Amino acid sequence: MEAPNLSPQSLNCFIHCFSDAGQFHLNRTLCRVWFDSGHLYLNVPQHGKKTTISLVRFYANFLAMEQAKNEWITGRVITEAVIDLPRSYNDESNRSILMSAADAIGVRIRRVFDRPLFAASVYVQFQQNVQKVLVFELGSSVLCSSLLEIRPSDRNITVLASKTFYGCPLLKFFGEKLGLKIQEHGREFRVLHAECERVKNVLASGKPNGKVDVSFLPRRPGVEMLAPLVDLDMLTNLNLDWIRRNIRQCLLQAGETSFNVVEEVVLVGVFVGNPVVRTTLESLFPGRRLRNELDPGTFVRTFLRLSAATIYGNAMVVSMDHIDRMWPEI
């Protein structure tokens, strides 16, 4: 398996902040996992053909690549791992598959860290009399908000709710506008995704707008087939609404209707340093502390590497959402 080429955007470019997420979501939706005889399987391209492999083997291939990379960097044999597990992968099924995959390549998993819990715990020493914290993550793969409660007596942290959004809001918007469904119109969605990315590049080059070419679609009754015009304001508003809805749904999941319940926000991911994102969070949480004293893009892995080196005998650190980059494009 080889990692695909990711979109060539600047990490500080709000125009492209959901580009890779759109590609990953498309791959995962079109290359679906199925259950048969007690095991999960998926198709992967191999030598120009589709080959069926178990999901355990797919995870094992990913872990083996991480193992080889770490052995090349460190110059030593790697037999143990510490896992950085995002909320989107933190369920019983994924944990079981992960453990089986590690066993298959002879790697012992020393500990699995829940990413939002770990991110909040790094800041616990700074937090005085704070009980409700929102961990806001905006990276290249997904958008995720998690509401956590810190118990005053012992500073124990509990995740009250977590909401993950997948995909690109611009692609989602045009998919709905054109009456397309990913499962039924996979080829059309591939072309539409490419068109959305082309228009983003047009806007990033400084031009005021760009047209999404939909001429590849057959004419359908009741569906407007004129090339939609996209300008920077439209794209920015779609992205910001995606962020606001993600946070709002996280709070509602915890039974909270007001943003005021959040006392501090911990920032995680490469895009949270973007000025537009930060201004939006400041407007949603006026007067609340945005915790970014540490580099939001790297501090989780940095602290996990430190833990791996000092506590777990130089185990390698594996971020499980990096497997999204390996997901087959069928």
Short mmCIF file of C-alpha atoms in Angstrom, two decimals:
data_model
loop_
_atom_site.label_atom_id
_atom_site.label_comp_id
_atom_site.label_asym_id
_atom_site.label_seq_id
_atom_site.Cartn_x
_atom_site.Cartn_y
_atom_site.Cartn_z
CA MET A 1 0.00 0.00 0.00
CA GLU A 2 1.24 3.48 -0.81
CA ALA A 3 0.01 6.75 0.62
CA PRO A 4 -1.87 8.83 -1.99
CA ASN A 5 -0.81 12.31 -2.93
CA LEU A 6 -2.65 14.73 -0.68
CA SER A 7 -3.93 18.10 -1.80
CA PRO A 8 -1.09 20.62 -2.13
CA GLN A 9 -2.66 23.19 0.16
CA SER A 10 -1.00 25.40 2.72
CA LEU A 11 -1.72 24.20 6.25
CA ASN A 12 -2.94 27.71 7.00
CA CYS A 13 -5.31 27.86 4.02
CA PHE A 14 -8.95 27.88 5.09
CA ILE A 15 -10.01 27.31 1.49
CA HIS A 16 -8.52 23.80 1.51
CA CYS A 17 -9.00 22.79 5.14
CA PHE A 18 -11.56 20.08 4.27
CA SER A 19 -10.02 18.93 0.99
CA ASP A 20 -8.28 15.80 2.26
CA ALA A 21 -11.26 15.01 4.50
CA GLY A 22 -13.43 14.99 1.36
CA GLN A 23 -11.08 12.57 -0.39
CA PHE A 24 -10.81 10.24 2.61
CA HIS A 25 -14.58 10.18 3.15
CA LEU A 26 -15.17 9.42 -0.52
CA ASN A 27 -12.69 6.52 -0.44
CA ARG A 28 -14.15 5.06 2.76
CA THR A 29 -17.73 5.33 1.50
CA LEU A 30 -17.05 3.80 -1.92
CA CYS A 31 -14.68 1.11 -0.66
CA ARG A 32 -17.02 -0.35 1.93
CA VAL A 33 -16.24 -2.94 4.57
CA TRP A 34 -18.50 -6.01 4.71
CA PHE A 35 -19.07 -8.83 7.16
CA ASP A 36 -18.82 -12.49 6.21
CA SER A 37 -18.35 -15.65 8.32
CA GLY A 38 -17.43 -13.72 11.41
CA HIS A 39 -14.83 -11.48 9.75
CA LEU A 40 -14.69 -8.01 8.14
CA TYR A 41 -13.36 -7.63 4.59
CA LEU A 42 -12.68 -4.97 1.97
CA ASN A 43 -11.40 -4.82 -1.61
CA VAL A 44 -8.01 -3.35 -2.41
CA PRO A 45 -6.43 -2.75 -5.83
CA GLN A 46 -3.47 -5.06 -6.45
CA HIS A 47 -1.61 -5.51 -9.75
CA GLY A 48 -4.46 -3.78 -11.57
CA LYS A 49 -7.15 -6.01 -10.07
CA LYS A 50 -9.43 -5.95 -7.03
CA THR A 51 -8.31 -8.30 -4.27
CA THR A 52 -10.32 -9.13 -1.15
CA ILE A 53 -8.45 -8.99 2.16
CA SER A 54 -9.58 -9.04 5.76
CA LEU A 55 -9.75 -5.76 7.65
CA VAL A 56 -7.32 -7.25 10.18
CA ARG A 57 -4.80 -7.76 7.37
CA PHE A 58 -5.39 -4.21 6.09
CA TYR A 59 -4.71 -2.80 9.58
CA ALA A 60 -1.70 -5.12 9.91
CA ASN A 61 -0.27 -3.80 6.63
CA PHE A 62 -0.65 -0.25 7.94
CA LEU A 63 1.03 -1.10 11.26
CA ALA A 64 3.84 -2.89 9.41
CA MET A 65 4.47 0.26 7.36
CA GLU A 66 4.60 2.32 10.56
CA GLN A 67 6.93 -0.27 12.09
CA ALA A 68 9.28 -0.19 9.08
CA LYS A 69 9.29 3.62 9.06
CA ASN A 70 10.15 3.82 12.76
CA GLU A 71 12.85 1.14 12.44
CA TRP A 72 14.43 3.09 9.60
CA ILE A 73 14.36 6.33 11.64
CA THR A 74 15.63 4.84 14.91
CA GLY A 75 17.91 2.14 13.57
CA ARG A 76 16.52 -0.48 15.95
CA VAL A 77 13.95 -3.26 15.93
CA ILE A 78 10.46 -2.13 16.97
CA THR A 79 8.28 -4.66 18.79
CA GLU A 80 6.00 -2.41 20.87
CA ALA A 81 3.57 0.41 20.12
CA VAL A 82 1.61 3.18 21.80
CA ILE A 83 -1.60 4.05 19.93
CA ASP A 84 -3.00 7.56 19.47
CA LEU A 85 -6.68 6.77 18.94
CA PRO A 86 -9.01 9.50 17.65
CA ARG A 87 -12.65 9.37 18.69
CA SER A 88 -13.73 8.26 15.21
CA TYR A 89 -11.79 4.99 15.69
CA ASN A 90 -12.50 4.50 19.38
CA ASP A 91 -15.04 1.68 19.48
CA GLU A 92 -14.90 -1.96 20.52
CA SER A 93 -14.73 -3.27 16.94
CA ASN A 94 -11.79 -1.08 15.90
CA ARG A 95 -9.91 -1.81 19.11
CA SER A 96 -10.33 -5.57 18.62
CA ILE A 97 -9.20 -5.40 14.98
CA LEU A 98 -6.23 -3.25 15.99
CA MET A 99 -5.10 -5.73 18.65
CA SER A 100 -5.41 -8.67 16.24
CA ALA A 101 -3.50 -6.75 13.55
CA ALA A 102 -0.66 -5.96 15.96
CA ASP A 103 -0.47 -9.62 17.04
CA ALA A 104 -0.27 -10.66 13.38
CA ILE A 105 2.98 -8.71 12.86
CA GLY A 106 4.47 -9.44 16.28
CA VAL A 107 3.92 -6.00 17.81
CA ARG A 108 2.74 -5.59 21.39
CA ILE A 109 0.44 -2.63 22.04
CA ARG A 110 1.48 -1.21 25.39
CA ARG A 111 -1.29 1.36 25.69
CA VAL A 112 -4.09 2.97 23.71
CA PHE A 113 -4.64 6.69 24.36
CA ASP A 114 -8.03 8.30 23.69
CA ARG A 115 -6.99 11.45 21.81
CA PRO A 116 -9.40 14.05 23.27
CA LEU A 117 -8.87 12.66 26.79
CA PHE A 118 -5.12 12.80 26.37
CA ALA A 119 -5.22 16.29 24.83
CA ALA A 120 -7.25 17.62 27.78
CA SER A 121 -5.07 15.83 30.35
CA VAL A 122 -1.96 17.59 29.05
CA TYR A 123 -3.55 20.90 30.08
CA VAL A 124 -5.02 19.73 33.40
CA GLN A 125 -2.08 21.19 35.32
CA PHE A 126 -2.99 24.64 33.95
CA GLN A 127 -6.72 24.35 34.60
CA GLN A 128 -7.89 25.70 37.95
CA ASN A 129 -11.57 25.35 38.89
CA VAL A 130 -12.45 24.35 35.33
CA GLN A 131 -14.98 21.54 34.94
CA LYS A 132 -16.26 21.61 31.34
CA VAL A 133 -13.70 21.59 28.49
CA LEU A 134 -14.27 21.32 24.75
CA VAL A 135 -11.51 19.59 22.79
CA PHE A 136 -11.82 20.96 19.26
CA GLU A 137 -9.92 19.06 16.58
CA LEU A 138 -9.55 20.19 12.99
CA GLY A 139 -6.93 18.21 11.10
CA SER A 140 -6.63 16.85 7.58
CA SER A 141 -8.90 13.86 8.14
CA VAL A 142 -11.95 14.83 10.19
CA LEU A 143 -13.59 17.55 12.21
CA CYS A 144 -14.29 16.45 15.79
CA SER A 145 -15.58 18.20 18.92
CA SER A 146 -15.58 16.47 22.32
CA LEU A 147 -17.08 17.82 25.55
CA LEU A 148 -15.20 16.64 28.63
CA GLU A 149 -15.83 17.01 32.34
CA ILE A 150 -13.01 17.41 34.86
CA ARG A 151 -13.91 16.23 38.35
CA PRO A 152 -12.72 18.86 40.86
CA SER A 153 -11.81 16.36 43.61
CA ASP A 154 -9.19 14.34 41.71
CA ARG A 155 -9.01 16.04 38.26
CA ASN A 156 -10.28 12.85 36.64
CA ILE A 157 -11.52 13.48 33.07
CA THR A 158 -14.61 11.98 31.44
CA VAL A 159 -15.81 12.36 27.85
CA LEU A 160 -19.48 13.44 28.01
CA ALA A 161 -20.07 13.61 24.26
CA SER A 162 -18.17 13.59 21.00
CA LYS A 163 -19.24 14.44 17.47
CA THR A 164 -17.26 13.72 14.32
CA PHE A 165 -18.05 15.19 10.90
CA TYR A 166 -16.64 13.53 7.78
CA GLY A 167 -16.06 14.89 4.32
CA CYS A 168 -15.96 18.27 2.61
CA PRO A 169 -18.89 20.71 3.05
CA LEU A 170 -18.54 22.09 -0.49
CA LEU A 171 -18.71 18.59 -2.00
CA LYS A 172 -21.62 17.72 0.28
CA PHE A 173 -23.45 20.93 -0.71
CA PHE A 174 -23.21 20.27 -4.44
CA GLY A 175 -23.96 16.57 -4.04
CA GLU A 176 -27.26 17.46 -2.36
CA LYS A 177 -27.98 20.31 -4.80
CA LEU A 178 -27.50 17.98 -7.78
CA GLY A 179 -29.47 15.13 -6.22
CA LEU A 180 -26.49 12.76 -6.00
CA LYS A 181 -25.89 10.04 -3.42
CA ILE A 182 -22.36 8.70 -2.95
CA GLN A 183 -23.41 5.04 -2.78
CA GLU A 184 -25.44 5.31 -6.00
CA HIS A 185 -23.34 7.81 -7.96
CA GLY A 186 -19.74 6.94 -7.03
CA ARG A 187 -18.19 7.82 -10.39
CA GLU A 188 -20.05 11.12 -10.55
CA PHE A 189 -18.93 11.99 -7.02
CA ARG A 190 -15.30 11.34 -7.97
CA VAL A 191 -15.57 13.82 -10.84
CA LEU A 192 -17.50 16.31 -8.69
CA HIS A 193 -14.83 16.11 -5.99
CA ALA A 194 -12.13 16.86 -8.58
CA GLU A 195 -14.17 19.83 -9.82
CA CYS A 196 -14.61 21.21 -6.30
CA GLU A 197 -10.87 20.97 -5.70
CA ARG A 198 -10.14 22.67 -9.01
CA VAL A 199 -12.41 25.58 -8.03
CA LYS A 200 -10.74 25.82 -4.62
CA ASN A 201 -7.39 26.14 -6.38
CA VAL A 202 -8.86 28.91 -8.56
CA LEU A 203 -9.97 30.82 -5.44
CA ALA A 204 -6.64 30.20 -3.72
CA SER A 205 -4.88 31.74 -6.73
CA GLY A 206 -6.65 35.04 -5.98
CA LYS A 207 -9.44 34.95 -8.54
CA PRO A 208 -12.84 36.17 -7.26
CA ASN A 209 -14.83 33.09 -8.24
CA GLY A 210 -14.87 29.85 -10.16
CA LYS A 211 -17.43 27.60 -11.85
CA VAL A 212 -18.01 23.96 -10.97
CA ASP A 213 -18.36 22.20 -14.32
CA VAL A 214 -21.28 19.75 -14.10
CA SER A 215 -21.46 18.95 -17.83
CA PHE A 216 -20.37 15.38 -17.06
CA LEU A 217 -23.79 14.72 -15.48
CA PRO A 218 -26.76 13.53 -17.54
CA ARG A 219 -29.69 15.91 -17.56
CA ARG A 220 -32.28 15.07 -14.91
CA PRO A 221 -35.82 16.42 -14.50
CA GLY A 222 -36.08 19.16 -11.87
CA VAL A 223 -32.32 19.50 -11.40
CA GLU A 224 -30.59 22.73 -12.46
CA MET A 225 -27.57 21.81 -14.61
CA LEU A 226 -26.02 25.27 -15.02
CA ALA A 227 -22.41 25.45 -13.87
CA PRO A 228 -22.63 26.65 -10.22
CA LEU A 229 -20.56 29.72 -9.36
CA VAL A 230 -18.46 29.59 -6.19
CA ASP A 231 -16.86 32.63 -4.59
CA LEU A 232 -14.72 32.95 -1.47
CA ASP A 233 -17.59 34.15 0.73
CA MET A 234 -19.73 31.15 -0.19
CA LEU A 235 -16.94 28.65 0.50
CA THR A 236 -15.96 30.35 3.76
CA ASN A 237 -19.56 30.36 4.99
CA LEU A 238 -19.98 26.66 4.15
CA ASN A 239 -16.81 25.78 6.06
CA LEU A 240 -17.74 27.92 9.07
CA ASP A 241 -21.27 26.53 9.23
CA TRP A 242 -19.77 23.01 9.17
CA ILE A 243 -17.65 23.92 12.22
CA ARG A 244 -20.50 25.58 14.14
CA ARG A 245 -22.88 22.68 13.52
CA ASN A 246 -20.28 20.17 14.64
CA ILE A 247 -19.78 21.92 17.98
CA ARG A 248 -23.52 22.50 18.46
CA GLN A 249 -24.34 18.83 17.84
CA CYS A 250 -21.64 17.75 20.27
CA LEU A 251 -23.15 19.93 23.00
CA LEU A 252 -26.69 18.74 22.22
CA GLN A 253 -25.50 15.15 22.45
CA ALA A 254 -24.39 15.94 26.01
CA GLY A 255 -27.78 17.50 26.76
CA GLU A 256 -26.44 21.05 26.65
CA THR A 257 -28.20 23.77 24.65
CA SER A 258 -25.87 26.69 25.40
CA PHE A 259 -22.29 27.29 24.35
CA ASN A 260 -21.81 28.96 27.75
CA VAL A 261 -21.40 25.57 29.42
CA VAL A 262 -17.88 25.38 27.95
CA GLU A 263 -15.29 26.98 30.22
CA GLU A 264 -12.17 26.33 28.13
CA VAL A 265 -11.36 25.08 24.64
CA VAL A 266 -8.34 22.89 23.89
CA LEU A 267 -7.19 23.16 20.28
CA VAL A 268 -5.93 20.11 18.40
CA GLY A 269 -4.93 19.65 14.74
CA VAL A 270 -3.01 21.45 12.04
CA PHE A 271 -5.83 23.79 10.97
CA VAL A 272 -6.85 25.21 14.35
CA GLY A 273 -4.16 27.88 14.03
CA ASN A 274 -5.91 29.34 11.01
CA PRO A 275 -7.00 32.94 11.77
CA VAL A 276 -10.54 32.37 10.43
CA VAL A 277 -10.98 29.27 12.59
CA ARG A 278 -9.65 31.00 15.68
CA THR A 279 -11.86 34.07 15.16
CA THR A 280 -14.89 31.79 14.79
CA LEU A 281 -14.10 29.95 18.03
CA GLU A 282 -13.58 33.25 19.84
CA SER A 283 -17.01 34.42 18.64
CA LEU A 284 -18.66 31.17 19.77
CA PHE A 285 -16.93 31.21 23.15
CA PRO A 286 -16.42 34.88 24.08
CA GLY A 287 -14.28 35.35 27.17
CA ARG A 288 -13.32 31.67 27.29
CA ARG A 289 -9.73 30.52 27.19
CA LEU A 290 -8.54 28.92 23.94
CA ARG A 291 -5.79 26.58 25.05
CA ASN A 292 -3.00 26.64 22.49
CA GLU A 293 0.08 27.32 24.60
CA LEU A 294 1.48 24.15 23.03
CA ASP A 295 1.66 23.65 19.27
CA PRO A 296 -1.89 22.49 18.42
CA GLY A 297 -0.68 20.54 15.40
CA THR A 298 1.95 18.43 17.10
CA PHE A 299 1.66 18.43 20.89
CA VAL A 300 -0.39 15.21 21.13
CA ARG A 301 2.22 13.18 19.25
CA THR A 302 5.08 15.02 20.98
CA PHE A 303 3.81 14.14 24.44
CA LEU A 304 2.98 10.58 23.37
CA ARG A 305 6.52 10.14 22.03
CA LEU A 306 7.85 11.38 25.35
CA SER A 307 5.63 8.89 27.20
CA ALA A 308 6.67 6.10 24.83
CA ALA A 309 10.35 6.87 25.38
CA THR A 310 10.25 7.24 29.16
CA ILE A 311 7.51 4.79 30.25
CA TYR A 312 7.06 2.24 27.48
CA GLY A 313 10.60 1.39 26.47
CA ASN A 314 10.86 3.42 23.26
CA ALA A 315 7.68 2.01 21.75
CA MET A 316 6.62 3.54 18.45
CA VAL A 317 3.70 6.00 18.42
CA VAL A 318 0.99 5.26 15.85
CA SER A 319 -1.85 7.68 15.06
CA MET A 320 -4.66 5.47 13.81
CA ASP A 321 -6.35 8.10 11.64
CA HIS A 322 -3.25 8.02 9.41
CA ILE A 323 -4.71 4.80 8.00
CA ASP A 324 -7.20 7.04 6.16
CA ARG A 325 -4.37 7.92 3.78
CA MET A 326 -4.02 4.24 2.86
CA TRP A 327 -7.71 3.56 2.26
CA PRO A 328 -8.20 2.07 -1.23
CA GLU A 329 -9.56 4.22 -4.04
CA ILE A 330 -11.92 1.91 -5.86
#
